[in-house]
XYZ file of C-alpha atoms in Angstrom:
737
model
C 103.830 50.164 98.678
C 102.082 46.795 99.112
C 98.421 46.412 98.158
C 97.119 45.851 101.693
C 98.805 48.974 103.050
C 97.498 51.011 100.116
C 93.992 49.684 100.743
C 94.121 50.620 104.446
C 95.393 54.140 103.690
C 92.831 54.646 100.940
C 90.028 53.556 103.244
C 91.289 55.910 105.970
C 91.352 58.857 103.616
C 87.925 57.979 102.235
C 86.536 57.961 105.779
C 87.776 61.532 106.232
C 86.193 62.667 102.958
C 83.137 60.483 102.511
C 81.426 62.572 99.851
C 84.492 63.297 97.743
C 86.652 66.294 96.964
C 87.326 68.949 94.379
C 89.556 71.963 94.188
C 87.852 74.852 95.947
C 88.191 77.108 92.983
C 85.909 79.322 90.983
C 85.038 78.574 87.378
C 87.518 80.115 84.986
C 86.244 82.757 82.607
C 87.654 83.986 79.343
C 90.391 86.490 79.883
C 91.138 85.193 83.382
C 93.955 82.784 84.214
C 92.182 79.641 82.993
C 94.632 77.395 84.799
C 97.267 79.081 86.820
C 98.928 75.816 87.757
C 99.045 73.047 85.198
C 100.712 69.681 85.608
C 103.360 69.333 82.959
C 103.139 66.339 80.653
C 103.393 63.154 82.678
C 105.836 64.311 85.378
C 106.346 67.898 86.454
C 105.871 69.144 89.994
C 103.983 66.314 91.653
C 103.716 68.069 94.997
C 102.497 71.520 93.879
C 99.326 71.811 91.928
C 96.016 73.660 92.139
C 93.982 76.262 90.343
C 93.824 80.016 90.503
C 90.837 81.968 91.681
C 89.698 84.704 89.358
C 88.927 86.855 92.403
C 92.679 87.237 92.907
C 92.711 89.748 90.070
C 90.656 92.099 92.252
C 92.409 91.225 95.516
C 96.020 91.873 94.420
C 98.055 93.531 91.666
C 101.046 91.303 92.439
C 101.362 88.379 90.011
C 103.251 86.345 92.598
C 100.112 86.433 94.780
C 98.469 84.019 92.329
C 100.759 81.358 93.842
C 99.715 81.914 97.452
C 97.494 78.797 97.561
C 100.085 76.451 96.076
C 101.461 73.902 98.560
C 105.116 74.578 99.318
C 105.137 78.131 97.955
C 105.646 81.213 100.161
C 106.165 84.888 99.285
C 108.955 87.211 100.410
C 107.631 90.679 101.218
C 108.787 93.509 98.933
C 106.994 96.183 96.907
C 103.287 96.117 96.109
C 103.834 94.396 92.738
C 107.220 92.781 93.423
C 107.041 90.056 96.071
C 109.361 87.112 95.484
C 108.058 83.525 95.537
C 109.967 80.773 97.324
C 109.584 77.049 96.674
C 110.388 74.970 99.750
C 112.451 77.808 101.218
C 114.520 78.549 98.097
C 113.769 81.883 96.448
C 114.871 84.683 94.132
C 117.748 83.621 91.849
C 117.640 80.102 93.274
C 114.500 79.698 91.132
C 114.314 79.780 87.344
C 111.469 82.222 86.659
C 110.350 82.488 83.042
C 107.826 84.947 81.624
C 106.623 83.815 78.193
C 109.753 81.688 77.902
C 112.139 84.554 78.713
C 114.609 83.944 81.533
C 114.334 87.345 83.192
C 116.923 88.678 85.650
C 116.484 91.280 88.379
C 118.573 94.331 87.432
C 118.769 96.038 90.817
C 121.072 95.980 93.849
C 117.942 95.501 95.994
C 116.179 93.114 93.547
C 113.206 95.473 93.234
C 112.324 94.232 89.732
C 112.023 90.431 90.025
C 110.782 88.528 86.947
C 107.144 88.230 88.042
C 106.888 92.012 88.382
C 107.119 92.271 84.583
C 103.639 90.895 83.908
C 100.304 92.039 85.328
C 97.956 89.383 86.763
C 95.330 90.287 84.154
C 97.785 89.363 81.366
C 98.467 85.834 82.659
C 97.007 82.786 80.960
C 98.817 80.033 82.868
C 101.464 79.450 85.510
C 103.358 76.215 85.907
C 105.302 75.486 89.090
C 108.013 72.823 88.999
C 109.801 71.913 92.211
C 113.441 70.959 92.651
C 113.116 67.630 90.835
C 111.457 69.208 87.801
C 112.701 68.261 84.321
C 116.107 69.560 83.248
C 114.499 70.813 80.033
C 112.674 73.421 82.130
C 115.518 74.265 84.509
C 119.109 75.365 84.385
C 121.049 77.645 86.738
C 118.583 77.050 89.576
C 118.298 74.712 92.545
C 114.835 75.383 93.966
C 112.622 74.860 90.942
C 111.081 76.661 88.007
C 108.111 79.001 87.695
C 106.827 79.363 84.144
C 104.391 82.200 83.520
C 102.689 82.508 80.155
C 100.253 84.970 78.685
C 97.289 83.362 76.881
C 98.033 81.505 73.649
C 97.000 83.304 70.463
C 93.396 82.726 69.451
C 92.251 82.128 65.888
C 88.862 82.133 64.184
C 87.136 79.170 62.626
C 87.900 78.586 58.940
C 86.407 81.318 56.790
C 85.351 83.450 59.760
C 86.671 86.452 61.699
C 87.088 86.631 65.467
C 86.662 89.866 67.392
C 86.546 89.676 71.166
C 87.774 91.467 74.234
C 87.506 92.068 77.924
C 87.691 95.125 80.148
C 87.891 95.248 83.920
C 88.388 97.483 86.924
C 88.960 97.049 90.671
C 89.170 98.990 93.927
C 90.665 98.022 97.294
C 90.000 100.052 100.435
C 93.340 99.519 102.180
C 95.734 101.813 100.364
C 92.928 102.993 98.076
C 94.282 100.747 95.348
C 92.559 100.955 91.996
C 93.212 99.861 88.465
C 91.862 98.980 85.044
C 92.736 96.410 82.393
C 91.840 95.830 78.757
C 92.321 92.869 76.448
C 91.260 92.774 72.772
C 91.747 90.219 69.990
C 91.184 90.452 66.218
C 91.881 87.276 64.263
C 91.193 85.190 61.191
C 91.817 81.472 60.882
C 95.427 82.195 59.825
C 96.490 85.303 61.769
C 95.824 86.812 65.180
C 96.499 90.158 66.865
C 96.014 90.765 70.582
C 96.519 93.851 72.739
C 96.609 93.809 76.535
C 97.034 96.820 78.777
C 96.719 97.444 82.501
C 97.187 100.202 85.044
C 97.270 99.775 88.825
C 97.977 102.346 91.527
C 97.891 102.388 95.328
C 98.864 104.527 98.287
C 100.428 103.334 101.509
C 98.664 100.419 103.155
C 97.680 100.375 106.812
C 98.305 97.725 109.484
C 95.597 96.679 111.924
C 97.142 98.712 114.757
C 100.109 101.052 115.394
C 103.478 99.308 115.297
C 105.978 102.200 115.424
C 106.430 105.796 116.499
C 104.479 108.433 114.596
C 106.888 110.125 112.170
C 107.510 113.860 112.088
C 107.488 114.115 108.297
C 110.271 115.026 105.878
C 110.820 118.385 104.220
C 107.585 119.831 105.505
C 105.522 116.831 104.383
C 102.941 115.332 106.767
C 104.208 112.572 109.027
C 102.993 108.986 108.990
C 100.566 107.641 111.556
C 101.710 104.748 113.714
C 99.700 102.181 111.757
C 100.761 103.297 108.253
C 103.256 101.024 106.505
C 105.519 103.617 104.925
C 106.875 103.232 101.402
C 104.194 100.752 100.327
C 102.645 102.904 97.564
C 103.130 102.075 93.881
C 102.009 102.707 90.316
C 102.456 100.172 87.531
C 101.670 100.243 83.810
C 101.969 97.223 81.490
C 101.224 96.854 77.794
C 101.753 94.016 75.343
C 101.075 93.358 71.676
C 100.898 89.778 70.386
C 100.911 88.859 66.700
C 100.768 85.324 65.331
C 100.365 83.440 62.075
C 99.768 79.732 61.594
C 99.047 76.945 59.172
C 98.006 73.368 59.778
C 101.202 72.387 61.603
C 103.221 75.519 62.347
C 102.922 78.646 64.476
C 104.996 81.839 64.417
C 104.382 84.286 67.255
C 105.832 87.723 68.071
C 105.234 89.464 71.406
C 106.188 93.033 72.222
C 106.027 94.194 75.825
C 106.417 97.528 77.556
C 106.444 98.201 81.289
C 106.611 101.507 83.096
C 106.649 101.763 86.899
C 106.971 105.468 87.764
C 107.372 104.648 91.456
C 107.164 101.751 93.878
C 107.928 102.004 97.573
C 109.685 99.261 99.535
C 108.985 99.069 103.292
C 111.960 96.744 103.910
C 114.556 98.646 101.864
C 116.433 101.881 102.524
C 115.678 103.053 98.992
C 112.584 103.132 96.786
C 112.097 102.512 93.098
C 111.743 105.845 91.310
C 111.469 104.386 87.839
C 111.528 101.057 86.038
C 111.079 100.841 82.299
C 111.375 97.624 80.350
C 111.031 96.835 76.649
C 110.668 93.201 75.565
C 110.762 91.441 72.208
C 109.935 87.749 72.097
C 109.791 85.614 68.929
C 108.649 81.979 69.050
C 108.248 79.228 66.465
C 106.518 75.868 66.942
C 106.185 73.171 64.327
C 104.932 69.607 64.092
C 106.787 67.395 61.650
C 106.687 63.738 60.700
C 109.807 63.170 62.812
C 108.613 65.103 65.893
C 108.124 68.596 67.326
C 110.409 71.608 67.021
C 110.366 74.799 69.084
C 112.619 77.845 68.712
C 112.658 81.099 70.665
C 114.588 84.355 70.416
C 114.119 87.192 72.911
C 115.608 90.471 74.064
C 114.733 92.517 77.131
C 116.088 95.933 78.117
C 115.599 97.393 81.598
C 116.353 100.896 82.814
C 115.962 101.060 86.584
C 116.315 103.956 89.059
C 116.251 104.220 92.855
C 116.219 107.090 95.307
C 114.362 108.115 98.468
C 110.580 108.205 98.097
C 108.130 110.527 99.813
C 108.276 108.745 103.174
C 112.059 108.636 103.470
C 114.399 111.508 104.253
C 115.664 113.064 101.019
C 118.283 115.595 102.146
C 121.433 114.562 104.012
C 123.402 117.720 104.696
C 123.958 119.287 101.301
C 123.212 116.083 99.392
C 119.773 115.995 97.711
C 119.007 112.305 97.679
C 121.127 109.417 96.473
C 120.404 108.577 92.823
C 121.135 104.980 91.877
C 120.787 103.652 88.335
C 120.924 100.242 86.690
C 120.725 99.199 83.065
C 120.323 95.576 82.068
C 120.308 93.982 78.617
C 119.125 90.384 78.484
C 119.121 88.336 75.267
C 118.466 84.660 74.829
C 117.717 81.889 72.405
C 116.358 78.352 72.732
C 116.099 75.464 70.298
C 114.424 72.243 71.430
C 113.032 69.141 69.760
C 110.811 66.278 70.826
C 111.598 63.011 69.042
C 109.207 60.061 69.422
C 111.456 57.012 69.226
C 108.746 54.429 69.650
C 105.299 54.030 71.121
C 107.025 53.773 74.502
C 109.957 56.190 74.269
C 110.475 59.871 73.539
C 113.688 61.867 73.466
C 113.770 65.604 74.225
C 116.840 67.561 73.139
C 117.710 71.228 73.404
C 120.329 73.948 73.452
C 120.000 77.311 75.161
C 122.043 80.499 75.275
C 121.573 83.605 77.418
C 123.642 86.793 77.242
C 123.292 89.336 80.063
C 124.979 92.712 80.417
C 124.493 95.102 83.324
C 125.836 98.409 84.603
C 125.089 99.721 88.096
C 126.192 103.273 88.917
C 125.325 105.999 91.421
C 125.640 109.595 90.265
C 127.146 112.214 92.562
C 124.845 114.066 94.956
C 125.781 117.344 96.665
C 129.335 118.532 97.191
C 130.440 116.629 100.299
C 132.941 113.800 100.423
C 130.361 111.083 101.057
C 128.587 111.223 97.663
C 130.678 113.455 95.398
C 132.267 114.613 93.181
C 132.491 111.555 90.911
C 130.177 108.681 90.042
C 130.160 105.606 92.265
C 130.627 102.538 90.055
C 128.980 99.586 91.800
C 129.216 97.112 88.903
C 130.851 98.083 85.602
C 130.052 96.151 82.442
C 128.830 93.137 84.359
C 128.705 90.072 82.126
C 126.923 86.810 82.724
C 126.555 84.346 79.854
C 124.983 80.886 79.988
C 125.279 78.170 77.392
C 123.513 74.898 78.069
C 122.509 71.626 76.457
C 120.060 69.022 77.723
C 118.747 65.594 76.850
C 115.753 63.792 78.388
C 114.443 60.299 77.907
C 110.795 59.595 78.682
C 109.393 56.089 78.778
C 105.822 54.846 79.211
C 106.720 51.311 80.243
C 103.120 50.203 80.664
C 99.834 51.775 81.806
C 101.150 51.788 85.388
C 104.717 53.036 85.053
C 106.284 56.160 83.579
C 109.880 57.369 83.961
C 111.950 60.354 82.939
C 115.727 60.739 83.090
C 117.461 63.963 82.118
C 120.954 65.451 81.973
C 121.853 69.099 81.473
C 125.320 70.624 81.067
C 125.932 74.366 81.300
C 128.811 76.794 81.177
C 128.251 80.054 83.068
C 130.914 82.670 82.321
C 131.062 85.942 84.270
C 133.201 89.059 84.316
C 133.090 92.738 85.260
C 135.059 95.913 84.634
C 136.994 98.285 86.920
C 135.123 100.119 89.670
C 135.519 103.350 91.626
C 134.004 105.192 94.570
C 132.680 108.745 94.644
C 136.213 109.973 95.332
C 139.630 108.504 96.033
C 140.044 110.117 99.456
C 137.039 108.509 101.114
C 136.777 105.319 99.052
C 140.322 104.579 97.935
C 142.323 105.132 94.778
C 140.964 102.728 92.126
C 144.409 102.639 90.513
C 146.173 101.484 93.685
C 146.075 97.759 94.508
C 146.432 98.708 98.185
C 142.939 100.273 98.253
C 139.604 98.456 98.321
C 138.539 99.379 94.760
C 142.124 99.075 93.527
C 142.491 95.537 94.904
C 139.227 94.588 93.215
C 140.376 96.107 89.913
C 143.717 94.306 90.125
C 142.107 90.931 90.828
C 141.203 88.399 88.164
C 137.454 88.915 87.903
C 136.746 86.446 85.145
C 134.954 83.289 86.226
C 133.742 80.215 84.343
C 131.575 77.585 86.021
C 130.849 74.212 84.447
C 127.591 73.004 85.932
C 125.681 69.735 85.704
C 122.020 68.969 86.387
C 120.592 65.455 86.597
C 117.066 64.228 87.308
C 115.560 60.763 87.581
C 111.843 60.617 88.320
C 109.099 58.052 87.986
C 105.359 57.691 88.414
C 103.486 54.558 89.501
C 99.724 54.443 89.007
C 98.348 51.065 90.092
C 94.704 52.083 89.685
C 92.424 55.074 89.172
C 92.435 56.084 92.849
C 96.115 56.152 93.783
C 99.476 57.238 92.371
C 103.022 57.768 93.588
C 105.575 59.907 91.845
C 108.942 61.321 92.783
C 112.641 60.864 92.404
C 116.071 62.435 92.750
C 117.658 65.559 91.278
C 121.022 67.261 91.345
C 120.750 70.935 90.379
C 123.434 73.639 90.179
C 123.296 77.447 90.353
C 126.117 79.937 89.815
C 126.242 83.173 91.840
C 124.589 86.259 90.389
C 126.494 89.414 89.499
C 125.752 91.152 92.802
C 126.839 88.164 94.866
C 130.207 88.039 93.109
C 131.032 91.599 92.122
C 129.741 94.114 94.678
C 132.960 95.329 96.222
C 132.478 98.346 98.509
C 133.384 97.975 102.175
C 134.554 101.551 102.753
C 131.552 102.714 104.789
C 128.177 101.583 106.014
C 126.237 103.859 103.677
C 127.392 102.165 100.485
C 127.108 98.679 101.995
C 123.477 99.417 102.864
C 122.786 100.011 99.173
C 123.563 96.388 98.279
C 120.808 94.426 99.987
C 118.563 92.052 98.031
C 117.331 90.374 101.223
C 115.198 93.055 102.913
C 116.878 92.518 106.297
C 118.310 96.037 106.723
C 121.943 94.907 106.764
C 124.764 96.020 104.483
C 126.453 93.548 102.111
C 129.583 93.125 100.024
C 129.998 90.351 97.471
C 132.729 87.739 97.209
C 134.759 87.027 94.073
C 135.587 83.546 95.350
C 132.052 82.195 95.552
C 131.483 78.762 94.031
C 128.247 77.481 92.473
C 125.602 75.959 94.742
C 124.856 72.263 94.214
C 121.577 70.868 95.557
C 120.663 67.197 95.949
C 116.910 66.729 96.297
C 114.691 63.752 97.041
C 110.965 64.273 96.694
C 107.817 62.182 96.416
C 104.057 62.659 96.212
C 101.464 60.156 97.455
C 98.132 60.957 95.852
C 94.846 59.352 96.877
C 91.790 60.459 94.963
C 88.379 59.349 93.800
C 87.945 57.889 90.347
C 86.127 61.112 89.538
C 88.685 63.821 90.426
C 85.838 66.200 91.343
C 84.948 64.114 94.394
C 87.920 63.968 96.765
C 91.699 64.079 96.841
C 94.408 63.796 99.486
C 98.138 64.364 98.897
C 101.227 64.014 101.049
C 104.480 65.293 99.549
C 107.681 64.955 101.625
C 110.965 66.379 100.336
C 114.600 66.626 101.384
C 117.301 68.927 99.939
C 120.984 69.050 100.818
C 122.850 72.047 99.365
C 126.642 72.015 99.057
C 128.325 75.442 98.853
C 125.112 77.208 99.835
C 125.682 80.978 99.545
C 124.887 82.482 102.936
C 125.698 85.634 104.885
C 128.834 85.634 107.026
C 130.732 88.239 109.056
C 133.075 90.214 106.818
C 136.133 88.698 108.497
C 135.014 85.216 107.409
C 135.261 86.396 103.794
C 138.659 88.105 104.367
C 137.117 91.573 104.274
C 137.382 94.515 106.661
C 134.032 96.256 107.140
C 133.075 99.115 109.464
C 131.314 98.272 112.699
C 127.767 99.421 113.463
C 125.826 100.556 116.511
C 122.361 100.859 114.946
C 121.240 97.274 115.501
C 122.106 96.166 111.962
C 125.265 94.529 110.593
C 127.702 94.764 107.717
C 128.134 91.328 106.189
C 129.612 89.469 103.258
C 128.884 86.118 101.601
C 130.537 82.726 101.649
C 129.920 79.135 100.604
C 128.603 76.924 103.384
C 126.294 73.907 103.533
C 122.569 73.763 104.167
C 119.798 71.246 104.682
C 116.090 71.780 104.009
C 113.346 69.244 104.513
C 109.610 69.299 104.991
C 106.221 68.147 103.839
C 103.250 69.584 101.965
C 99.821 68.171 102.731
C 96.742 69.086 100.718
C 93.191 67.797 100.649
C 89.942 68.705 98.943
C 86.455 67.301 99.187
C 82.961 67.762 97.834
C 81.187 67.994 101.189
C 77.598 68.510 100.074
C 75.696 68.778 96.815
C 72.008 69.705 96.742
C 69.748 71.376 94.232
C 68.585 73.980 96.753
C 71.881 74.936 98.425
C 74.332 74.088 95.662
C 77.731 72.504 96.160
C 79.948 72.934 99.218
C 83.611 72.217 98.689
C 86.337 72.037 101.329
C 89.999 72.616 100.721
C 92.982 72.355 103.089
C 96.713 72.975 102.682
C 99.430 72.523 105.307
C 103.116 73.347 104.795
C 105.971 72.321 107.077
C 109.591 73.297 106.395
C 112.763 72.990 108.452
C 115.905 74.679 107.088
C 119.316 74.974 108.689
C 122.849 76.057 107.919
C 124.869 72.906 108.647
C 128.104 74.805 109.220
C 126.776 77.266 111.816
C 123.759 75.386 113.169
C 121.634 78.501 112.594
C 118.366 78.672 110.738
C 118.301 79.878 107.150
C 116.913 83.312 106.346
C 113.269 83.987 105.487
C 111.869 80.518 106.106
C 108.111 80.399 106.513
C 107.037 78.682 109.749
C 104.413 75.948 109.909
C 101.319 77.296 108.161
C 97.932 76.123 106.967
C 94.950 77.338 104.999
C 91.381 76.034 105.221
C 88.584 77.133 102.921
C 84.920 76.364 102.335
C 83.365 77.323 98.996
C 79.728 77.312 97.958
C 78.762 77.128 94.283
C 75.106 78.112 93.843
C 73.849 79.183 90.475
C 75.730 82.281 89.396
C 77.266 82.726 92.862
C 80.571 81.433 94.224
C 81.345 82.293 97.844
C 84.412 81.324 99.889
C 85.341 81.606 103.554
C 89.036 81.083 104.192
C 91.075 80.695 107.379
C 94.789 81.438 107.107
C 97.068 80.330 109.961
C 100.775 80.516 110.745
C 102.729 79.342 113.769
C 105.268 81.483 115.609
C 108.563 81.915 113.812
C 111.416 81.095 116.178
C 113.970 79.358 113.943
C 115.867 82.316 112.504
C 119.136 83.316 110.858
C 121.314 84.505 113.731
C 124.091 85.971 111.566
C 121.601 88.441 110.024
C 119.848 89.206 113.338
C 116.599 88.035 111.804
C 113.598 88.704 114.028
C 111.091 86.241 115.426
C 107.363 86.673 114.805
C 104.313 85.445 116.749
C 101.694 83.169 115.225
C 98.430 84.460 113.805
C 95.057 83.478 112.363
C 93.192 85.471 109.708
C 89.743 85.144 108.164
C 89.126 86.135 104.551
C 85.822 86.233 102.673
C 85.212 86.530 98.935
C 82.334 86.099 96.529
C 81.737 86.348 92.799
C 78.683 86.618 90.595
C 78.598 85.901 86.872
C 75.787 87.098 84.603
C 75.945 86.922 80.828
C 79.137 88.777 79.848
C 79.654 90.232 83.335
C 81.598 89.026 86.320
C 81.551 90.814 89.690
C 83.966 90.082 92.547
C 83.957 91.320 96.126
C 85.778 90.301 99.266
C 87.253 91.199 102.620
C 90.797 90.264 103.542
C 91.607 90.073 107.271
C 87.946 90.398 108.224
C 88.553 90.891 111.956
C 91.409 93.360 111.372
C 93.968 91.225 113.213
C 97.423 92.702 113.694
C 100.228 90.364 112.700
C 103.865 90.558 111.730
C 104.646 89.040 108.355
C 107.161 86.181 108.921
C 108.711 86.979 105.506
C 108.180 90.744 105.655
C 111.746 91.728 106.504
C 112.964 94.671 108.571
C 110.826 97.814 108.577
C 112.742 100.641 106.862
C 109.773 102.430 105.372
C 110.283 105.954 106.674
C 112.675 108.539 108.057
C 116.433 108.858 107.723
C 116.999 105.379 106.324
C 120.640 106.163 105.506
C 121.418 107.428 108.994
C 121.889 105.807 112.376
C 118.419 106.692 113.620
C 116.357 103.997 111.920
C 115.018 101.772 114.699
C 115.960 98.124 114.394
C 113.907 95.175 115.560
C 110.644 96.046 113.760
C 109.206 93.491 111.337
C 107.104 94.768 108.458
C 103.535 93.981 109.576
C 100.790 92.429 107.518
C 97.985 94.470 106.032
C 94.935 95.300 108.110
C 91.356 94.828 106.973
C 90.808 95.497 103.268
C 87.561 95.477 101.312
C 87.791 95.054 97.574
C 85.529 94.886 94.548
C 86.106 94.312 90.869
C 84.253 93.647 87.663
C 85.019 92.210 84.253
C 83.064 92.633 81.027
C 83.526 90.427 77.976
C 82.612 91.836 74.603
């Protein structure tokens, strides 16, 4: 960009924000997420940054909700603590989501336990979002980007002293009568540290602003649901962690133990509900500074035991079959070794190797005595195996005070396999020993796969002066299919196909052994104008373009050489195939200090606008679950101990949809949210109202409503989008001690 053009643009932006800008965020307090989004060293995600608001801990129990203000990030609707973030339209396993350095994997045919559901918002110390051109050292087996969630670093006392501190909190939300408590306590010397964190959150069904479906008659003598109640949206979640660390002048050894128990969690856009999710985690990390550079090593293991069945709002008995128990067990182990080697004052080399071993079994025990779900066990995935081994190298160069560059290469081998499968019985589902049957053909096929994947990034940053910078570059990223995409096999009847749906669209799915890895080519840039003092004003424009070869999308069964039963209930039975896709858009964000007086305090404005266009190049159809044009405007006042925010949330109508899935359109909407906080000594109080005017709206990423009734039968009405939540008042408090 030439100097004259930069001067004109800078002057134009300054005229829009004459008094400067700052992030419209509330001051962080100990025990809260101090910085939920942190720019990585030098170059990370130049077009997604921001800070978290501590009030979010009272407003939501879903950790993914902490990302709702980040440009380019949207959230797929799911359970109350299990929404799935998307970066520029790419979500779920297309993102690398790490919790305390662990690469967690959803062990569920409906993806009810995504990685971010394994940590409570009150346990989070920082979140880092890296888009599709993020460093290869933080990626691997993903094409959309990386989300890194970390609990707070261990705290130590001053030399010769002892540190004892803690925090306790509680919240209540009117819609769904959600309530919860959290506790955090630390005991440390200057050489060792112990921390405990625990949380409990619970909620009933939430309510929309107005009726959106027929009043239900109830199941098994239970009361029915009113027309405005969003069925299967209740949940209960318990999380505990214990952190122990020792250190000396240049080294740190840290051990984290985690335990999660979710006794139940309803899913309004799934035919089943979670009836249990228990996870145990062990995470060991070492960091050391040496004369030659920095060394980091990590070893982790996570075990998940997951169960699904019909919750209270869904029909439990089908003939003589009491429910449909579904079970999954996942074992996830990994190790990482990385080093940072300063080569000169200008150059640094980052090297690393990584290994992940994943094993999963997915089985459905018999129910009743009929032919549909008895007498044997339905084997959905047997001894599923997915192992990743990767190596990366990155070169960073600070060429001069104005220029920085980073080039990285990552090579991975992803090997996958699974064992023989079987239906409930041979008569209805086929003889697993006969290659002429559906399970028999799967068992006879070569199920072993090995993908050799490459990632490459080249990014740079140019900073001509203290008020302007440009950064961006190119990336090629590769992702192999997950176990469900490759190895779910059943096409015998609609019931079993319905059970494999990690999209929330109400359709039934079967995997495809012949899927190839997705390869994404991304160009992205960020133009950042800001005042010399970053607390005054800032304006960012971040365009991006992604072309995905062999994009895994839904197709009619015949297109994947499968024979699936037809349907007359408004939904479809589908399979998966490699196609090609294109996604492009722009994130715009601005912040400004609008007024600063001694009497009225500071008034800060913040604005975010997201535009995304995504299309399947082979079919010409839109891609699934793409957020339409949306914007958020907020005005925050800081006055003494008070911080008060008024926020307007807007979304355009969603008309560009995935035709093959029969995705539904949604109208546009505008919501007003209010929140305020007060800090006094060791206390912090939060209160707010979401959807102040109780506007009814359909969530563009909410999926198909399947929250009640005979979800396994033909009577579930199609064409209903899960609506957004109606008015909700909330309050919370935190006490430091």
